[in-house]
Amino acid sequence: MSDQTVLNFWTPERISQASANPLPAPAVTEQAAIKAHEKATQRGTKNPQGAATAAASAVAPLRTHTKRTQTSPLASAARVTDLSRSDLASPLGPDINITGRLFFLVGSDRLGSCTAAGIVASNKNSIWTAGHCLHSGKGGGFYSNFLFAPGYDETAPWGYWPLRSIIVSSSWADDTDWLWGDIGGGIVNAHSDYGNLQDWLGAYGYRFNGAADIGGVTSLGYPANGYGRPDSDFHDAAKAMYCQGNAVDAGNWNPFDDRLRLTCDMGHGASGGPIVINFGGNSQIVGANSHRMVDANNNWTDNYLYSSNHGGNATGVINWLNSH
């Protein structure tokens, strides 16, 4: 599909519909997550051989241009009554422009959106997100008509970038493995005005080594709702929000569960957003917003946001991006 075909598809009306209807943050039960992971482990897709670790430093933009520094609301574990409803001046600086919204078509008629971010790669046009923002998992297939809008803030200040290629981990596509497999990436085409994404806006680096206990992380996303707060706090998923704190091993008691867990109330629309260390400096992706846990009635059970462990599967995906 040509860039122009994708751009023609995404009329302002469709952008508006997708914005108002972000892909739900998957509701996952612990039993289902572990069962899918066990199947992936039996297939050998949990930690692909020969793709154990990978790392790269962040890259700054090559060009000198006026970089947009947006204000960013704070997603927090605090009670809503303890938070100001006004946007907080962002301490994140121009780095926030690397994160943006990902629009797509599910099936033939459902428009949706997630969060994605530019990541360092040889092609200089790669983005990182969650697998479920690209592919429906076991028994399903890839979505279509992908469009990335970096630095989105009710408008697209750096334009829209159609994707030419996408990939998810085999652990996700074959087994819907939430624990290690909800990982994906894509490649955009160079922009007619800005050139390569990485040259124009820079890109986050990455550190994929299977770590789960990671201090000082920042999670970014475009949530439309959250845990224990009114939807009106979340700007209809039109503004980037963030959480900061420590990621911990979600399953210290369970050797099958190596997810990253952080206290964060972002919900639908934040899926795929980067979890990074050293934000505002040598920003490196160590995870991606994936899912929340639910009870038997499908209600969110706590204020934790989870990421699939970024080890072998993440390394396999970034290696593929680097070779295409």
mmCIF file of C-alpha atoms in Angstrom:
data_model
loop_
_atom_site.group_PDB
_atom_site.id
_atom_site.type_symbol
_atom_site.label_atom_id
_atom_site.label_comp_id
_atom_site.label_asym_id
_atom_site.label_seq_id
_atom_site.Cartn_x
_atom_site.Cartn_y
_atom_site.Cartn_z
ATOM 1 C CA MET A 1 0.000 0.000 0.000
ATOM 2 C CA SER A 2 1.461 3.383 -1.015
ATOM 3 C CA ASP A 3 2.026 6.258 1.392
ATOM 4 C CA GLN A 4 -0.525 8.340 -0.448
ATOM 5 C CA THR A 5 -3.154 5.621 -0.156
ATOM 6 C CA VAL A 6 -2.650 5.504 3.627
ATOM 7 C CA LEU A 7 -2.642 9.304 3.910
ATOM 8 C CA ASN A 8 -5.818 9.526 1.842
ATOM 9 C CA PHE A 9 -7.484 6.937 4.078
ATOM 10 C CA TRP A 10 -6.786 8.937 7.237
ATOM 11 C CA THR A 11 -9.170 11.813 6.783
ATOM 12 C CA PRO A 12 -9.618 14.244 9.691
ATOM 13 C CA GLU A 13 -12.877 12.465 10.501
ATOM 14 C CA ARG A 14 -11.159 9.084 10.753
ATOM 15 C CA ILE A 15 -8.321 10.522 12.843
ATOM 16 C CA SER A 16 -10.968 11.913 15.175
ATOM 17 C CA GLN A 17 -12.785 8.569 15.370
ATOM 18 C CA ALA A 18 -9.563 6.673 16.094
ATOM 19 C CA SER A 19 -8.590 9.247 18.712
ATOM 20 C CA ALA A 20 -11.886 8.791 20.501
ATOM 21 C CA ASN A 21 -11.624 5.007 20.362
ATOM 22 C CA PRO A 22 -8.108 3.915 21.378
ATOM 23 C CA LEU A 23 -7.322 0.226 21.472
ATOM 24 C CA PRO A 24 -8.316 -0.992 24.951
ATOM 25 C CA ALA A 25 -5.517 -1.761 27.354
ATOM 26 C CA PRO A 26 -5.775 -5.546 27.361
ATOM 27 C CA ALA A 27 -7.423 -6.988 30.444
ATOM 28 C CA VAL A 28 -5.408 -10.041 31.461
ATOM 29 C CA THR A 29 -5.881 -12.609 34.205
ATOM 30 C CA GLU A 30 -2.836 -14.097 35.853
ATOM 31 C CA GLN A 31 -3.897 -17.637 34.932
ATOM 32 C CA ALA A 32 -4.317 -16.770 31.243
ATOM 33 C CA ALA A 33 -0.969 -14.962 31.117
ATOM 34 C CA ILE A 34 0.944 -17.872 32.604
ATOM 35 C CA LYS A 35 -0.824 -20.464 30.428
ATOM 36 C CA ALA A 36 0.067 -18.581 27.222
ATOM 37 C CA HIS A 37 3.634 -18.161 28.401
ATOM 38 C CA GLU A 38 4.003 -21.874 29.111
ATOM 39 C CA LYS A 39 2.900 -22.636 25.541
ATOM 40 C CA ALA A 40 5.406 -20.155 24.157
ATOM 41 C CA THR A 41 8.143 -21.711 26.275
ATOM 42 C CA GLN A 42 7.290 -25.173 24.935
ATOM 43 C CA ARG A 43 7.611 -23.806 21.396
ATOM 44 C CA GLY A 44 10.959 -22.271 22.254
ATOM 45 C CA THR A 45 9.811 -18.732 21.455
ATOM 46 C CA LYS A 46 10.187 -17.317 24.960
ATOM 47 C CA ASN A 47 13.854 -16.470 24.545
ATOM 48 C CA PRO A 48 14.985 -17.133 20.953
ATOM 49 C CA GLN A 49 18.417 -18.709 20.752
ATOM 50 C CA GLY A 50 21.078 -16.370 19.439
ATOM 51 C CA ALA A 51 19.099 -13.248 20.328
ATOM 52 C CA ALA A 52 19.701 -12.807 24.044
ATOM 53 C CA THR A 53 20.661 -9.171 24.545
ATOM 54 C CA ALA A 54 20.999 -5.907 22.649
ATOM 55 C CA ALA A 55 21.778 -2.305 23.537
ATOM 56 C CA ALA A 56 22.173 1.065 21.842
ATOM 57 C CA SER A 57 22.463 4.651 23.016
ATOM 58 C CA ALA A 58 19.941 7.352 22.207
ATOM 59 C CA VAL A 59 20.522 9.516 19.137
ATOM 60 C CA ALA A 60 19.975 13.268 19.010
ATOM 61 C CA PRO A 61 18.537 14.990 15.927
ATOM 62 C CA LEU A 62 21.079 15.838 13.236
ATOM 63 C CA ARG A 63 19.313 18.990 12.146
ATOM 64 C CA THR A 64 18.986 22.173 14.114
ATOM 65 C CA HIS A 65 15.364 23.219 14.111
ATOM 66 C CA THR A 66 12.761 24.526 16.487
ATOM 67 C CA LYS A 67 11.821 21.528 18.543
ATOM 68 C CA ARG A 68 8.394 21.622 20.084
ATOM 69 C CA THR A 69 8.321 21.254 23.855
ATOM 70 C CA GLN A 70 4.796 20.364 24.880
ATOM 71 C CA THR A 71 3.273 20.405 28.329
ATOM 72 C CA SER A 72 2.548 16.950 29.619
ATOM 73 C CA PRO A 73 -0.005 15.953 32.246
ATOM 74 C CA LEU A 74 1.214 13.658 34.977
ATOM 75 C CA ALA A 75 -0.373 10.260 35.405
ATOM 76 C CA SER A 76 -0.002 9.344 39.038
ATOM 77 C CA ALA A 77 -0.837 6.803 41.681
ATOM 78 C CA ALA A 78 -2.067 9.636 43.896
ATOM 79 C CA ARG A 79 -5.764 10.168 44.428
ATOM 80 C CA VAL A 80 -7.310 12.470 41.882
ATOM 81 C CA THR A 81 -8.212 14.938 44.629
ATOM 82 C CA ASP A 82 -4.490 15.358 45.272
ATOM 83 C CA LEU A 83 -3.747 16.283 41.675
ATOM 84 C CA SER A 84 -4.135 19.546 39.832
ATOM 85 C CA ARG A 85 -6.450 19.329 36.844
ATOM 86 C CA SER A 86 -4.237 21.746 34.932
ATOM 87 C CA ASP A 87 -1.379 20.440 32.835
ATOM 88 C CA LEU A 88 1.981 20.405 34.530
ATOM 89 C CA ALA A 89 4.927 22.065 32.832
ATOM 90 C CA SER A 90 6.801 19.154 31.356
ATOM 91 C CA PRO A 91 10.260 18.439 32.794
ATOM 92 C CA LEU A 92 10.798 16.087 29.885
ATOM 93 C CA GLY A 93 11.834 18.638 27.281
ATOM 94 C CA PRO A 94 12.106 17.971 23.544
ATOM 95 C CA ASP A 95 12.640 14.237 24.158
ATOM 96 C CA ILE A 96 8.874 13.877 24.372
ATOM 97 C CA ASN A 97 8.617 14.562 20.632
ATOM 98 C CA ILE A 98 10.011 11.081 19.952
ATOM 99 C CA THR A 99 6.882 9.510 21.437
ATOM 100 C CA GLY A 100 3.666 9.768 19.432
ATOM 101 C CA ARG A 101 0.354 8.218 18.479
ATOM 102 C CA LEU A 102 -0.012 5.185 16.249
ATOM 103 C CA PHE A 103 -3.241 4.981 14.220
ATOM 104 C CA PHE A 104 -4.440 1.814 12.467
ATOM 105 C CA LEU A 105 -7.373 -0.120 11.052
ATOM 106 C CA VAL A 106 -8.495 -3.332 12.774
ATOM 107 C CA GLY A 107 -10.252 -5.663 10.365
ATOM 108 C CA SER A 108 -12.350 -3.802 7.830
ATOM 109 C CA ASP A 109 -14.074 -1.201 9.966
ATOM 110 C CA ARG A 110 -12.644 -0.604 13.460
ATOM 111 C CA LEU A 111 -10.328 2.402 13.777
ATOM 112 C CA GLY A 112 -7.927 2.414 16.687
ATOM 113 C CA SER A 113 -4.887 4.042 18.218
ATOM 114 C CA CYS A 114 -1.995 3.176 20.500
ATOM 115 C CA THR A 115 1.280 4.819 21.520
ATOM 116 C CA ALA A 116 4.648 4.261 19.827
ATOM 117 C CA ALA A 117 8.117 5.812 19.891
ATOM 118 C CA GLY A 118 11.090 6.277 17.611
ATOM 119 C CA ILE A 119 13.917 3.818 18.320
ATOM 120 C CA VAL A 120 17.513 3.781 17.085
ATOM 121 C CA ALA A 121 17.968 1.521 14.065
ATOM 122 C CA SER A 122 20.167 1.263 10.995
ATOM 123 C CA ASN A 123 17.304 2.348 8.721
ATOM 124 C CA LYS A 124 16.800 5.557 10.789
ATOM 125 C CA ASN A 125 13.027 5.187 10.508
ATOM 126 C CA SER A 126 12.000 2.637 13.139
ATOM 127 C CA ILE A 127 9.390 2.787 15.894
ATOM 128 C CA TRP A 128 8.760 0.616 18.960
ATOM 129 C CA THR A 129 5.400 -0.409 20.412
ATOM 130 C CA ALA A 130 3.491 -3.349 21.905
ATOM 131 C CA GLY A 131 2.732 -6.407 19.802
ATOM 132 C CA HIS A 132 -1.014 -6.102 20.408
ATOM 133 C CA CYS A 133 -0.939 -2.649 18.773
ATOM 134 C CA LEU A 134 0.102 -4.316 15.512
ATOM 135 C CA HIS A 135 -1.324 -7.849 15.604
ATOM 136 C CA SER A 136 -4.284 -9.454 17.370
ATOM 137 C CA GLY A 137 -2.298 -12.438 18.673
ATOM 138 C CA LYS A 138 -2.830 -16.179 18.314
ATOM 139 C CA GLY A 139 -5.480 -16.990 15.740
ATOM 140 C CA GLY A 140 -5.529 -13.433 14.405
ATOM 141 C CA GLY A 141 -3.458 -11.291 12.110
ATOM 142 C CA PHE A 142 -1.865 -7.925 11.490
ATOM 143 C CA TYR A 143 -3.845 -4.708 11.420
ATOM 144 C CA SER A 144 -3.441 -2.300 8.481
ATOM 145 C CA ASN A 145 -3.190 1.348 7.380
ATOM 146 C CA PHE A 146 -0.651 2.241 10.068
ATOM 147 C CA LEU A 147 0.161 5.913 10.572
ATOM 148 C CA PHE A 148 2.598 7.380 13.144
ATOM 149 C CA ALA A 149 2.266 10.949 14.472
ATOM 150 C CA PRO A 150 5.330 11.852 16.598
ATOM 151 C CA GLY A 151 4.911 14.511 19.272
ATOM 152 C CA TYR A 152 1.136 14.441 18.900
ATOM 153 C CA ASP A 153 -0.655 17.109 20.952
ATOM 154 C CA GLU A 154 -4.211 17.395 19.612
ATOM 155 C CA THR A 155 -2.530 17.954 16.239
ATOM 156 C CA ALA A 156 0.446 16.359 14.504
ATOM 157 C CA PRO A 157 3.225 19.013 14.635
ATOM 158 C CA TRP A 158 5.694 16.819 12.748
ATOM 159 C CA GLY A 159 3.186 15.402 10.302
ATOM 160 C CA TYR A 160 1.998 11.848 9.673
ATOM 161 C CA TRP A 161 4.369 9.021 8.755
ATOM 162 C CA PRO A 162 2.908 5.880 7.088
ATOM 163 C CA LEU A 163 4.510 2.556 7.998
ATOM 164 C CA ARG A 164 5.978 0.359 5.287
ATOM 165 C CA SER A 165 6.829 -2.688 7.427
ATOM 166 C CA ILE A 166 5.798 -4.128 10.795
ATOM 167 C CA ILE A 167 6.914 -7.039 12.958
ATOM 168 C CA VAL A 168 5.850 -8.698 16.208
ATOM 169 C CA SER A 169 7.553 -11.421 18.224
ATOM 170 C CA SER A 170 6.689 -14.986 17.266
ATOM 171 C CA SER A 171 5.801 -15.520 20.916
ATOM 172 C CA TRP A 172 3.002 -12.986 20.465
ATOM 173 C CA ALA A 173 1.775 -14.071 17.027
ATOM 174 C CA ASP A 174 1.788 -17.790 17.897
ATOM 175 C CA ASP A 175 0.753 -17.815 21.559
ATOM 176 C CA THR A 176 -0.370 -14.338 22.696
ATOM 177 C CA ASP A 177 2.381 -14.487 25.317
ATOM 178 C CA TRP A 178 1.873 -11.473 27.600
ATOM 179 C CA LEU A 179 4.842 -12.256 29.804
ATOM 180 C CA TRP A 180 7.597 -12.154 27.149
ATOM 181 C CA GLY A 181 5.918 -11.603 23.805
ATOM 182 C CA ASP A 182 3.826 -8.394 23.656
ATOM 183 C CA ILE A 183 6.538 -6.662 21.643
ATOM 184 C CA GLY A 184 6.553 -5.161 18.163
ATOM 185 C CA GLY A 185 8.140 -2.619 15.878
ATOM 186 C CA GLY A 186 7.670 -0.925 12.549
ATOM 187 C CA ILE A 187 9.461 1.057 9.875
ATOM 188 C CA VAL A 188 8.094 4.329 8.526
ATOM 189 C CA ASN A 189 8.965 5.770 5.161
ATOM 190 C CA ALA A 190 11.052 8.943 5.065
ATOM 191 C CA HIS A 191 8.896 12.062 5.211
ATOM 192 C CA SER A 192 8.635 14.337 2.189
ATOM 193 C CA ASP A 193 9.375 17.407 4.352
ATOM 194 C CA TYR A 194 11.502 16.078 7.203
ATOM 195 C CA GLY A 195 13.482 13.169 5.764
ATOM 196 C CA ASN A 196 14.364 10.310 8.108
ATOM 197 C CA LEU A 197 12.551 10.165 11.445
ATOM 198 C CA GLN A 198 15.736 9.546 13.440
ATOM 199 C CA ASP A 199 17.620 12.404 11.775
ATOM 200 C CA TRP A 200 14.785 14.858 12.302
ATOM 201 C CA LEU A 201 13.565 14.114 15.833
ATOM 202 C CA GLY A 202 16.211 11.793 17.227
ATOM 203 C CA ALA A 203 15.444 8.333 18.635
ATOM 204 C CA TYR A 204 15.482 6.510 21.947
ATOM 205 C CA GLY A 205 18.174 3.926 22.448
ATOM 206 C CA TYR A 206 17.422 0.563 24.033
ATOM 207 C CA ARG A 207 18.649 -1.938 26.616
ATOM 208 C CA PHE A 208 17.216 -5.402 26.097
ATOM 209 C CA ASN A 209 18.777 -7.841 28.563
ATOM 210 C CA GLY A 210 15.832 -9.450 30.328
ATOM 211 C CA ALA A 211 16.056 -7.266 33.442
ATOM 212 C CA ALA A 212 12.843 -6.766 35.414
ATOM 213 C CA ASP A 213 13.912 -4.778 38.492
ATOM 214 C CA ILE A 214 14.853 -1.411 37.002
ATOM 215 C CA GLY A 215 15.012 1.816 38.960
ATOM 216 C CA GLY A 216 14.177 5.290 37.717
ATOM 217 C CA VAL A 217 11.955 4.553 34.718
ATOM 218 C CA THR A 218 9.593 6.842 32.816
ATOM 219 C CA SER A 219 6.533 5.434 31.052
ATOM 220 C CA LEU A 220 4.862 7.556 28.364
ATOM 221 C CA GLY A 221 1.523 7.127 26.655
ATOM 222 C CA TYR A 222 -1.663 8.635 25.287
ATOM 223 C CA PRO A 223 -4.328 7.282 27.673
ATOM 224 C CA ALA A 224 -8.028 8.031 27.362
ATOM 225 C CA ASN A 225 -8.767 6.795 30.884
ATOM 226 C CA GLY A 226 -7.088 5.402 33.965
ATOM 227 C CA TYR A 227 -7.361 3.578 37.254
ATOM 228 C CA GLY A 228 -9.554 5.249 39.856
ATOM 229 C CA ARG A 229 -9.817 8.583 38.052
ATOM 230 C CA PRO A 230 -12.473 10.205 35.841
ATOM 231 C CA ASP A 231 -11.966 10.010 32.098
ATOM 232 C CA SER A 232 -12.016 13.807 31.968
ATOM 233 C CA ASP A 233 -8.519 13.826 33.510
ATOM 234 C CA PHE A 234 -7.101 12.187 30.410
ATOM 235 C CA HIS A 235 -7.736 14.677 27.575
ATOM 236 C CA ASP A 236 -9.431 12.113 25.304
ATOM 237 C CA ALA A 237 -6.039 10.529 24.576
ATOM 238 C CA ALA A 238 -4.955 13.701 22.756
ATOM 239 C CA LYS A 239 -1.994 14.526 25.013
ATOM 240 C CA ALA A 240 1.032 12.577 26.128
ATOM 241 C CA MET A 241 1.093 11.649 29.796
ATOM 242 C CA TYR A 242 3.759 9.975 31.884
ATOM 243 C CA CYS A 243 4.496 8.041 35.048
ATOM 244 C CA GLN A 244 7.842 7.912 36.798
ATOM 245 C CA GLY A 245 9.152 5.495 39.406
ATOM 246 C CA ASN A 246 10.710 2.052 39.660
ATOM 247 C CA ALA A 247 9.885 -1.057 37.662
ATOM 248 C CA VAL A 248 9.913 -4.275 39.653
ATOM 249 C CA ASP A 249 9.799 -7.966 38.818
ATOM 250 C CA ALA A 250 6.088 -8.781 38.667
ATOM 251 C CA GLY A 251 6.615 -12.368 39.750
ATOM 252 C CA ASN A 252 9.447 -12.707 42.262
ATOM 253 C CA TRP A 253 7.549 -15.672 43.650
ATOM 254 C CA ASN A 254 6.889 -17.128 40.201
ATOM 255 C CA PRO A 255 9.794 -18.200 37.964
ATOM 256 C CA PHE A 256 7.512 -18.045 34.896
ATOM 257 C CA ASP A 257 6.657 -14.372 35.379
ATOM 258 C CA ASP A 258 9.417 -11.879 34.505
ATOM 259 C CA ARG A 259 7.219 -8.959 33.476
ATOM 260 C CA LEU A 260 8.042 -5.387 34.430
ATOM 261 C CA ARG A 261 5.479 -3.897 36.825
ATOM 262 C CA LEU A 262 5.170 -0.237 37.692
ATOM 263 C CA THR A 263 2.679 1.865 39.604
ATOM 264 C CA CYS A 264 0.854 3.856 36.938
ATOM 265 C CA ASP A 265 -2.795 4.690 36.302
ATOM 266 C CA MET A 266 -2.684 5.090 32.502
ATOM 267 C CA GLY A 267 -5.233 2.964 30.643
ATOM 268 C CA HIS A 268 -6.620 2.619 27.117
ATOM 269 C CA GLY A 269 -4.486 4.314 24.482
ATOM 270 C CA ALA A 270 -1.247 4.159 26.474
ATOM 271 C CA SER A 271 -0.551 0.661 25.130
ATOM 272 C CA GLY A 272 2.749 0.493 23.281
ATOM 273 C CA GLY A 273 4.165 3.553 24.988
ATOM 274 C CA PRO A 274 7.874 3.335 25.803
ATOM 275 C CA ILE A 275 9.224 2.606 29.270
ATOM 276 C CA VAL A 276 12.660 4.210 29.351
ATOM 277 C CA ILE A 277 15.598 4.812 31.653
ATOM 278 C CA ASN A 278 17.681 8.015 31.772
ATOM 279 C CA PHE A 279 14.817 10.029 30.311
ATOM 280 C CA GLY A 280 15.949 13.402 29.020
ATOM 281 C CA GLY A 281 19.534 12.162 28.730
ATOM 282 C CA ASN A 282 20.623 8.881 27.169
ATOM 283 C CA SER A 283 17.020 7.684 26.993
ATOM 284 C CA GLN A 284 16.880 3.915 26.455
ATOM 285 C CA ILE A 285 13.764 1.760 26.047
ATOM 286 C CA VAL A 286 13.583 -1.142 28.506
ATOM 287 C CA GLY A 287 9.892 -2.026 28.104
ATOM 288 C CA ALA A 288 6.581 -1.072 26.510
ATOM 289 C CA ASN A 289 3.183 -0.507 28.134
ATOM 290 C CA SER A 290 1.305 -3.773 27.654
ATOM 291 C CA HIS A 291 -1.654 -4.571 29.938
ATOM 292 C CA ARG A 292 -3.433 -4.371 33.279
ATOM 293 C CA MET A 293 -4.718 -7.240 35.423
ATOM 294 C CA VAL A 294 -8.424 -7.900 35.953
ATOM 295 C CA ASP A 295 -10.697 -9.903 38.216
ATOM 296 C CA ALA A 296 -13.381 -12.414 37.260
ATOM 297 C CA ASN A 297 -15.730 -9.543 36.384
ATOM 298 C CA ASN A 298 -13.178 -7.957 34.039
ATOM 299 C CA ASN A 299 -12.538 -5.008 36.371
ATOM 300 C CA TRP A 300 -9.034 -3.637 36.838
ATOM 301 C CA THR A 301 -7.739 -5.022 40.112
ATOM 302 C CA ASP A 302 -4.960 -2.587 41.013
ATOM 303 C CA ASN A 303 -2.915 0.416 39.976
ATOM 304 C CA TYR A 304 -0.170 -1.567 38.241
ATOM 305 C CA LEU A 305 0.799 -1.309 34.581
ATOM 306 C CA TYR A 306 2.747 -4.200 33.064
ATOM 307 C CA SER A 307 5.284 -4.645 30.291
ATOM 308 C CA SER A 308 6.400 -7.888 28.696
ATOM 309 C CA ASN A 309 9.976 -8.695 29.638
ATOM 310 C CA HIS A 310 12.352 -7.207 27.069
ATOM 311 C CA GLY A 311 14.942 -9.921 26.588
ATOM 312 C CA GLY A 312 15.342 -12.351 23.707
ATOM 313 C CA ASN A 313 12.086 -11.488 21.942
ATOM 314 C CA ALA A 314 12.815 -7.762 22.053
ATOM 315 C CA THR A 315 16.323 -8.407 20.769
ATOM 316 C CA GLY A 316 14.940 -10.476 17.910
ATOM 317 C CA VAL A 317 12.567 -7.663 16.907
ATOM 318 C CA ILE A 318 15.230 -4.927 17.019
ATOM 319 C CA ASN A 319 17.632 -7.127 15.066
ATOM 320 C CA TRP A 320 14.974 -7.512 12.374
ATOM 321 C CA LEU A 321 14.427 -3.740 12.265
ATOM 322 C CA ASN A 322 18.175 -3.188 11.950
ATOM 323 C CA SER A 323 18.346 -5.539 8.977
ATOM 324 C CA HIS A 324 15.460 -4.012 6.994
#
